[in-house]
Amino acid sequence: PLAMVGRLVLPVCFGLTISPLHGQPSAIEDPKFWMPDGPVNAILVTNDTVYLGGDFSYVGPFTGPAALFDQATGQLQAAPPRIAGTVKAVLPDGGGGWFIGGSFKNIGTAAITNLAHLKPDLSLDTGWDAGVVGTAVNALALDSGRLYVGGQYTRIGGQLQSGLGAVNASDGTLVGWNPQFSGTAVNAMQVSGGLLYVGGNFYSFGSSNRQHLAAISTSTALANAWDPAPDQQVFALAISGNTVYVGGQFNTSIGTKAKQRLAAVDATTGVANATWSPNPNGIVRALAVGASAVYVGGDFTTISVQSRRGFAAIAPSPGIATARALDLQLQSVGTVNLVRALGLQGNSLYVGGSFTNALGAIRRLVVGIDLTTVLPVPVPLATDFNGAAGAAFGPNALASAGGMVLVGGDFISFGGVARQR
C-alpha cells in the first residue's frame, strides 16, 4: 500500500535496505539505490520497483565527491569508495590511474588523509600513502616520476614539511626536495622548463622573499629570480609558451603593472603584459589555455567590459572577450565561487561550478562545450544535495586522460537524471 512517510530526507531513503532476518533497516546503504535531491513524501514498492513522490528535481547514484565519465558518451563510468570529505585536485598518473588531493579522512573503510592514489576503476590503491597531515591538499603536479603536492599541511612522508613538497609517484615516499615554504597555502602549480610555478598565499621560500607567486627549481628547490609579486593571493595558473597566465584575488598590481585579478606575465622577466587587461570584477579561480583563447572561470559578472557570469573566453591578444558565453544560472542566491574548475581535452572544454543551468538548459555542476561549434558535448547530470546560500559546492577540479574525465569537488551525486517530484 501507499505509505505517507512525511518529509523523509535522502540519507534515510538511501538506507532503505531491509534485513532478511528481522525486518530492520540495514546499517549498510545499498549503492544500487538512487537518491533524490529533496524530501520524499510517499513511497510505493511493487513489482521490484520503488516509486517515490515528493519535492525533488533530480535522482541519482550516491557517488560522493569524485566521479569518472566517458568523454564520448557522457556516461558515468565509476566512482571511488565513499570519500569522507572534499576533493580539491585531480591528476592523471600517466598509467590509467589518478591522484586526488583535498580535505578528507577516509576513502571507504581505509584511513587516508588528504592525498590518495586511485586505480583506473577508481578503487583505492591501498599500498600508496604519502602521509599528509594537515588541513588540505589544493594542487598537484606530476613531472619525471615526481608528484608535487601543494596545500595547507604540516607533514608529508613522515617528515615536518609544510605547504609544498614532493613524493615519488610510484609509492608515495618522500623526495628530498624542500623549498622551505612560508605562508598559508599553495593553491595552484604548473611545471615548465625545469621550474615549478607556484601560486597561493605566501611570502617566502627559504631565504627568497616571494609574494603569492614564485618559480622553484625542480632540482635545487630554490626560487629563481622571477618575482611578479602580486599584491594578493593567486588561485589559478596556466602556462602557454613564454607566458604565465595568473588568476586570483590581487587587485592592485602584478609584474610591475596595475592589474586586477587576471594577468599575462612574461615567464622570463616577470613583467606583466601592459596591454592585456581583461579586469574581471570578481576573483578568478580557474584558467585553461586553448589555441585561440584563454578560458577563465571565477566569481565575476563582467570581464573585458562585457557581461560574462562566471566564465569567459579571452583572446590572447589584445585581451578582448569573445562572443562565447555559457549563460550560467546559480543554484541559489548568494552562492559564491561560481566556476572553480576548467578542463580542456582536445576540442572539448569542461566547466565545473555551482550552477544548475547552462547554454539555456538544465546542466548541473558541469557543462561541456565543443569549442568549434559552441554546442554542448555529453556530460552526466549531478547535484550537491545542499544548495545553501553562500555554499561553495560543485566541482573543484577536472582532469582527463584516455578518453575519460575525472571530476572532483564538493558534491554528493553524479550521473543521475532530472525528475520533477
Coordinates of C-alpha atoms in Angstrom, one line a residue:
P1 CA 0.0 0.0 0.0
L2 CA 1.0 3.6 -0.5
A3 CA 2.6 4.9 2.7
M4 CA 2.9 8.6 3.7
V5 CA 6.3 9.0 5.3
G6 CA 6.4 12.7 5.9
R7 CA 9.4 14.7 4.9
L8 CA 11.7 11.7 4.5
V9 CA 15.1 13.1 3.6
L10 CA 17.6 11.4 1.3
P11 CA 20.0 9.7 3.8
V12 CA 17.1 7.8 5.3
C13 CA 15.7 6.9 1.9
F14 CA 19.1 5.8 0.7
G15 CA 19.4 3.4 3.6
L16 CA 16.0 1.6 3.0
T17 CA 17.5 -1.9 2.8
I18 CA 15.6 -4.4 4.8
S19 CA 17.3 -7.1 6.8
P20 CA 16.0 -10.6 5.7
L21 CA 16.2 -11.8 9.3
H22 CA 14.4 -9.2 11.4
G23 CA 12.8 -6.7 9.0
Q24 CA 15.1 -3.9 10.4
P25 CA 16.7 -1.3 8.2
S26 CA 20.3 -2.2 7.3
A27 CA 23.2 -0.2 8.6
I28 CA 24.8 -0.6 5.2
E29 CA 23.5 1.6 2.4
D30 CA 22.7 -0.1 -0.8
P31 CA 24.9 1.5 -3.5
K32 CA 22.4 0.5 -6.2
F33 CA 19.7 2.6 -4.7
W34 CA 19.5 6.1 -6.2
M35 CA 18.8 9.2 -4.2
P36 CA 16.5 12.2 -4.7
D37 CA 17.7 15.8 -4.0
G38 CA 14.8 16.8 -1.9
P39 CA 12.1 15.5 0.5
V40 CA 10.2 12.3 -0.2
N41 CA 6.6 12.3 1.0
A42 CA 5.4 9.0 -0.5
I43 CA 6.8 5.5 -1.3
L44 CA 5.3 2.6 -3.2
V45 CA 7.2 -0.6 -3.6
T46 CA 5.6 -3.0 -6.2
N47 CA 6.9 -5.4 -8.8
D48 CA 10.5 -4.9 -7.9
T49 CA 10.2 -1.2 -8.4
V50 CA 10.3 1.7 -5.9
Y51 CA 8.1 4.7 -6.7
L52 CA 8.9 8.0 -5.0
G53 CA 6.8 11.1 -4.7
G54 CA 7.9 14.4 -3.1
D55 CA 9.5 17.7 -3.7
F56 CA 12.7 16.9 -5.7
S57 CA 14.0 17.6 -9.2
Y58 CA 16.9 15.1 -9.5
V59 CA 17.5 11.4 -8.7
G60 CA 21.0 9.9 -9.0
P61 CA 23.6 7.5 -7.6
F62 CA 25.5 8.3 -4.4
T63 CA 28.9 8.8 -5.9
G64 CA 30.4 11.1 -3.3
P65 CA 32.8 14.0 -4.3
A66 CA 34.5 12.2 -7.2
A67 CA 33.3 10.5 -10.4
L68 CA 34.6 9.4 -13.7
F69 CA 32.7 9.7 -17.0
D70 CA 33.3 8.8 -20.6
Q71 CA 34.2 11.8 -22.8
A72 CA 32.5 10.4 -25.9
T73 CA 29.2 9.3 -24.4
G74 CA 29.0 11.4 -21.2
Q75 CA 28.1 8.3 -19.2
L76 CA 29.2 7.7 -15.7
Q77 CA 31.9 5.0 -15.6
A78 CA 33.0 4.8 -12.0
A79 CA 33.1 6.4 -8.6
P80 CA 35.6 5.6 -5.8
P81 CA 34.6 4.1 -2.4
R82 CA 32.9 6.8 -0.3
I83 CA 35.3 9.7 0.3
A84 CA 34.7 11.3 3.7
G85 CA 35.4 14.9 2.7
T86 CA 36.1 17.2 -0.2
V87 CA 38.3 16.7 -3.3
K88 CA 40.2 19.8 -4.4
A89 CA 42.7 18.5 -7.0
V90 CA 42.7 15.6 -9.5
L91 CA 45.5 14.5 -11.8
P92 CA 46.1 11.5 -14.2
D93 CA 49.0 9.3 -13.1
G94 CA 50.0 8.5 -16.7
G95 CA 49.1 4.8 -16.4
G96 CA 45.3 4.9 -16.3
G97 CA 45.0 5.8 -12.6
W98 CA 44.6 9.0 -10.8
F99 CA 45.9 11.1 -7.9
I100 CA 43.4 13.0 -5.8
G101 CA 44.0 15.7 -3.2
G102 CA 41.7 17.5 -0.9
S103 CA 40.4 17.6 2.6
F104 CA 39.3 14.1 3.5
K105 CA 40.0 11.5 6.2
N106 CA 38.8 8.2 4.8
I107 CA 38.2 6.5 1.5
G108 CA 35.8 3.6 2.1
T109 CA 37.0 1.9 5.2
A110 CA 40.6 3.0 4.8
A111 CA 42.0 5.8 6.8
I112 CA 43.9 8.0 4.4
T113 CA 44.3 11.8 4.7
N114 CA 44.1 14.5 2.0
L115 CA 46.1 12.7 -0.7
A116 CA 45.5 9.3 -2.4
H117 CA 46.2 7.2 -5.5
L118 CA 43.2 5.6 -7.3
K119 CA 43.4 2.7 -9.7
P120 CA 41.8 3.1 -13.2
D121 CA 38.5 1.8 -11.8
L122 CA 38.7 4.4 -9.0
S123 CA 39.3 1.8 -6.3
L124 CA 41.8 2.9 -3.7
D125 CA 45.5 1.9 -4.1
T126 CA 45.9 0.7 -0.5
G127 CA 49.7 0.4 -0.9
W128 CA 50.2 4.1 -1.7
D129 CA 50.2 6.6 1.2
A130 CA 52.1 9.9 1.3
G131 CA 51.3 10.5 4.9
V132 CA 50.0 14.0 4.5
V133 CA 49.0 15.7 7.8
G134 CA 47.1 19.0 7.7
T135 CA 44.1 20.8 6.5
A136 CA 44.1 20.2 2.8
V137 CA 45.9 19.4 -0.5
N138 CA 44.9 22.0 -3.0
A139 CA 47.1 21.4 -6.0
L140 CA 49.1 18.6 -7.7
A141 CA 51.7 18.5 -10.5
L142 CA 53.5 15.5 -12.0
D143 CA 56.9 15.6 -13.6
S144 CA 59.5 12.9 -14.3
G145 CA 58.1 10.4 -11.8
R146 CA 57.7 13.0 -9.1
L147 CA 54.4 14.2 -7.7
Y148 CA 54.5 17.8 -6.4
V149 CA 52.0 18.4 -3.6
G150 CA 50.8 21.9 -2.6
G151 CA 48.3 22.9 0.0
Q152 CA 47.8 23.5 3.7
Y153 CA 49.7 20.8 5.6
T154 CA 52.4 20.4 8.2
R155 CA 53.8 16.9 7.5
I156 CA 54.4 14.8 4.4
G157 CA 56.1 11.4 4.1
G158 CA 56.6 11.2 7.9
Q159 CA 58.6 14.5 7.9
L160 CA 57.9 18.0 9.1
Q161 CA 57.5 19.9 5.8
S162 CA 54.7 22.4 5.2
G163 CA 52.8 23.7 2.2
L164 CA 54.9 22.3 -0.6
G165 CA 56.7 19.1 -1.1
A166 CA 57.3 16.2 -3.5
V167 CA 56.8 12.4 -3.3
N168 CA 57.6 9.5 -5.6
A169 CA 54.6 9.0 -7.8
S170 CA 55.2 5.2 -7.7
D171 CA 54.9 4.6 -4.0
G172 CA 54.3 7.9 -2.2
T173 CA 57.6 8.0 -0.4
L174 CA 59.1 11.4 0.3
V175 CA 61.6 13.0 -2.2
G176 CA 64.5 15.0 -0.7
W177 CA 63.2 18.3 -2.1
N178 CA 62.2 21.0 0.3
P179 CA 61.7 24.6 -0.8
Q180 CA 61.0 25.7 2.8
F181 CA 57.6 27.3 2.1
S182 CA 56.4 30.0 4.4
G183 CA 52.8 31.1 4.2
T184 CA 49.2 30.0 4.5
A185 CA 48.5 27.9 1.4
V186 CA 49.6 26.8 -2.1
N187 CA 46.6 26.9 -4.4
A188 CA 48.0 26.3 -7.9
M189 CA 51.0 24.7 -9.6
Q190 CA 52.4 24.2 -13.1
V191 CA 55.7 22.6 -14.2
S192 CA 57.5 24.1 -17.2
G193 CA 61.2 24.1 -18.3
G194 CA 62.6 22.6 -15.1
L195 CA 60.6 25.1 -12.9
L196 CA 57.6 24.6 -10.7
Y197 CA 55.5 27.7 -10.9
V198 CA 53.6 28.1 -7.6
G199 CA 50.6 30.4 -6.7
G200 CA 49.0 30.8 -3.4
N201 CA 49.1 32.8 -0.2
F202 CA 52.7 33.0 0.9
Y203 CA 55.7 35.3 1.5
S204 CA 58.9 33.3 1.1
F205 CA 60.7 30.2 0.0
G206 CA 63.8 29.6 2.1
S207 CA 65.8 32.8 2.0
S208 CA 64.0 34.3 -1.0
N209 CA 61.1 36.6 -0.4
R210 CA 58.4 35.7 -2.8
Q211 CA 54.9 37.1 -2.5
H212 CA 52.0 34.8 -3.7
L213 CA 53.8 33.7 -6.9
A214 CA 57.2 32.1 -7.5
A215 CA 59.2 29.8 -9.8
I216 CA 61.0 27.0 -7.9
S217 CA 63.8 24.8 -9.4
T218 CA 62.7 21.2 -9.6
S219 CA 66.3 20.2 -9.0
T220 CA 67.6 22.5 -6.3
A221 CA 64.3 23.5 -4.6
L222 CA 65.4 27.2 -4.8
A223 CA 63.3 30.1 -6.0
N224 CA 64.8 31.7 -9.1
A225 CA 64.9 35.5 -9.7
W226 CA 61.4 35.6 -11.3
D227 CA 59.3 37.7 -9.0
P228 CA 56.0 39.2 -10.3
A229 CA 54.8 39.9 -6.6
P230 CA 51.0 40.2 -6.9
D231 CA 49.6 42.1 -4.0
Q232 CA 47.1 39.4 -3.0
Q233 CA 46.9 35.6 -3.3
V234 CA 46.8 33.6 -6.5
F235 CA 44.3 30.8 -7.2
A236 CA 45.0 29.7 -10.8
L237 CA 47.9 29.3 -13.2
A238 CA 48.2 28.3 -16.9
I239 CA 51.4 28.4 -19.0
S240 CA 51.5 28.9 -22.8
G241 CA 54.9 29.3 -24.4
N242 CA 56.7 32.1 -22.6
T243 CA 53.5 33.5 -20.9
V244 CA 52.3 32.6 -17.5
Y245 CA 48.6 33.4 -17.1
V246 CA 47.8 34.2 -13.5
G247 CA 44.3 34.5 -11.8
G248 CA 43.4 35.3 -8.3
Q249 CA 42.4 37.9 -5.8
F250 CA 45.1 40.5 -6.5
N251 CA 43.6 43.9 -7.3
T252 CA 46.4 46.5 -7.4
S253 CA 49.5 45.2 -9.1
I254 CA 51.4 42.2 -10.5
G255 CA 54.6 42.2 -12.6
T256 CA 55.1 45.9 -12.1
K257 CA 51.8 46.7 -13.8
A258 CA 48.4 47.7 -12.4
K259 CA 46.2 44.6 -12.9
Q260 CA 43.1 43.3 -11.3
R261 CA 42.6 39.5 -10.7
L262 CA 43.9 38.4 -14.1
A263 CA 47.3 39.0 -15.9
A264 CA 49.6 37.6 -18.5
V265 CA 53.2 37.6 -17.1
D266 CA 56.4 37.1 -19.1
A267 CA 58.0 33.8 -17.9
T268 CA 61.5 35.2 -18.2
T269 CA 61.2 38.8 -16.9
G270 CA 58.2 38.5 -14.6
V271 CA 56.7 41.7 -16.1
A272 CA 53.0 41.7 -16.9
N273 CA 51.7 42.4 -20.4
A274 CA 50.7 46.0 -20.2
T275 CA 48.0 45.8 -23.0
W276 CA 46.3 42.5 -21.9
S277 CA 43.9 43.8 -19.2
P278 CA 40.6 41.9 -19.0
N279 CA 40.0 43.3 -15.5
P280 CA 37.2 40.9 -14.2
N281 CA 35.2 42.3 -11.4
G282 CA 35.5 39.2 -9.2
I283 CA 38.0 36.6 -8.2
V284 CA 39.5 34.3 -10.9
R285 CA 39.6 30.7 -9.7
A286 CA 40.4 28.6 -12.9
L287 CA 42.3 29.0 -16.1
A288 CA 42.8 27.0 -19.3
V289 CA 44.7 28.0 -22.5
G290 CA 43.4 26.9 -25.9
A291 CA 44.6 27.5 -29.4
S292 CA 42.6 30.7 -29.8
A293 CA 41.5 31.8 -26.4
V294 CA 42.3 31.9 -22.7
Y295 CA 39.4 30.4 -20.8
V296 CA 38.6 32.0 -17.4
G297 CA 36.4 30.9 -14.5
G298 CA 35.6 32.5 -11.3
D299 CA 33.2 34.7 -9.4
F300 CA 33.0 37.6 -11.8
T301 CA 30.0 39.0 -13.7
T302 CA 31.9 41.4 -16.0
I303 CA 35.2 41.0 -17.8
S304 CA 36.8 42.9 -20.7
V305 CA 33.8 45.4 -20.3
Q306 CA 31.4 42.6 -21.3
S307 CA 28.7 40.8 -19.2
R308 CA 30.0 37.3 -18.5
R309 CA 28.8 35.4 -15.5
G310 CA 31.5 33.1 -14.1
F311 CA 33.0 32.1 -17.4
A312 CA 34.7 33.9 -20.3
A313 CA 36.9 33.2 -23.3
I314 CA 39.5 35.9 -23.8
A315 CA 41.6 36.4 -26.9
P316 CA 45.3 36.1 -26.1
S317 CA 45.8 39.5 -27.8
P318 CA 44.6 42.1 -27.1
G319 CA 42.5 40.6 -24.2
I320 CA 39.0 41.1 -25.6
A321 CA 36.2 38.8 -24.5
T322 CA 34.9 36.7 -27.4
A323 CA 31.2 36.1 -28.1
R324 CA 31.3 32.7 -26.3
A325 CA 29.2 32.7 -23.2
L326 CA 27.5 29.9 -21.2
D327 CA 24.6 31.8 -19.6
L328 CA 25.2 30.1 -16.3
Q329 CA 22.5 30.2 -13.6
L330 CA 23.2 29.9 -10.0
Q331 CA 21.7 27.2 -7.8
S332 CA 20.8 29.8 -5.1
V333 CA 21.0 33.5 -4.5
G334 CA 24.2 34.4 -2.7
T335 CA 26.2 31.4 -4.0
V336 CA 29.9 32.1 -4.2
N337 CA 32.7 30.6 -6.3
L338 CA 30.5 30.2 -9.4
V339 CA 33.1 28.5 -11.6
R340 CA 36.1 26.8 -9.9
A341 CA 37.2 24.2 -12.5
L342 CA 38.1 24.1 -16.2
G343 CA 39.4 21.1 -18.2
L344 CA 40.4 21.2 -21.8
Q345 CA 40.6 17.9 -23.7
G346 CA 41.0 18.1 -27.5
N347 CA 38.3 20.3 -28.8
S348 CA 36.1 19.9 -25.7
L349 CA 36.1 22.3 -22.8
Y350 CA 34.6 21.2 -19.5
V351 CA 33.4 23.8 -17.0
G352 CA 32.6 23.0 -13.4
G353 CA 31.0 25.1 -10.7
S354 CA 27.9 26.0 -8.6
F355 CA 25.3 26.2 -11.3
T356 CA 22.1 24.4 -12.4
N357 CA 21.7 25.7 -15.9
A358 CA 24.0 26.5 -18.8
L359 CA 23.5 27.1 -22.6
G360 CA 19.8 27.5 -22.0
A361 CA 19.1 24.1 -20.5
I362 CA 19.4 22.2 -17.2
R363 CA 23.1 21.3 -16.8
R364 CA 24.0 20.8 -13.1
L365 CA 27.5 21.5 -11.8
V366 CA 29.3 20.5 -15.1
V367 CA 28.9 21.6 -18.7
G368 CA 30.9 20.6 -21.7
I369 CA 31.2 22.6 -24.9
D370 CA 32.6 22.0 -28.4
L371 CA 35.0 24.9 -29.0
T372 CA 34.3 24.9 -32.7
T373 CA 30.5 24.7 -32.8
V374 CA 29.9 26.1 -29.2
L375 CA 27.3 23.3 -28.9
P376 CA 27.1 21.1 -25.7
V377 CA 29.0 17.8 -25.5
P378 CA 27.7 15.0 -23.4
V379 CA 28.2 15.2 -19.6
P380 CA 26.3 13.5 -16.7
L381 CA 23.9 15.4 -14.6
A382 CA 25.0 16.0 -11.0
T383 CA 23.8 17.5 -7.7
D384 CA 25.2 18.6 -4.4
F385 CA 22.0 17.9 -2.3
N386 CA 22.8 21.2 -0.5
G387 CA 22.0 24.5 -2.3
A388 CA 22.6 26.5 0.8
A389 CA 23.1 30.2 0.1
G390 CA 26.9 31.0 0.0
A391 CA 27.9 27.4 -0.1
A392 CA 31.0 26.6 -2.3
F393 CA 29.6 23.4 -3.7
G394 CA 30.2 21.7 -7.0
P395 CA 33.4 20.6 -8.8
N396 CA 36.8 22.0 -7.7
A397 CA 38.9 20.2 -10.3
L398 CA 38.6 18.4 -13.7
A399 CA 41.2 16.3 -15.5
S400 CA 41.1 14.0 -18.5
A401 CA 43.1 11.0 -19.8
G402 CA 42.4 8.0 -22.0
G403 CA 39.0 9.3 -23.1
M404 CA 37.9 9.7 -19.5
V405 CA 37.2 12.8 -17.5
L406 CA 37.6 12.7 -13.7
V407 CA 35.6 15.3 -11.7
G408 CA 36.4 16.1 -8.0
G409 CA 34.8 18.5 -5.7
D410 CA 32.1 19.0 -3.0
F411 CA 29.0 17.2 -4.3
I412 CA 27.1 14.0 -3.5
S413 CA 25.8 12.6 -6.7
F414 CA 27.0 12.4 -10.3
G415 CA 25.3 10.6 -13.2
G416 CA 21.7 11.0 -12.4
V417 CA 18.6 12.2 -14.2
A418 CA 16.2 15.1 -13.9
R419 CA 12.9 14.0 -12.4
Q420 CA 10.3 16.6 -11.1
R421 CA 8.8 15.4 -7.9

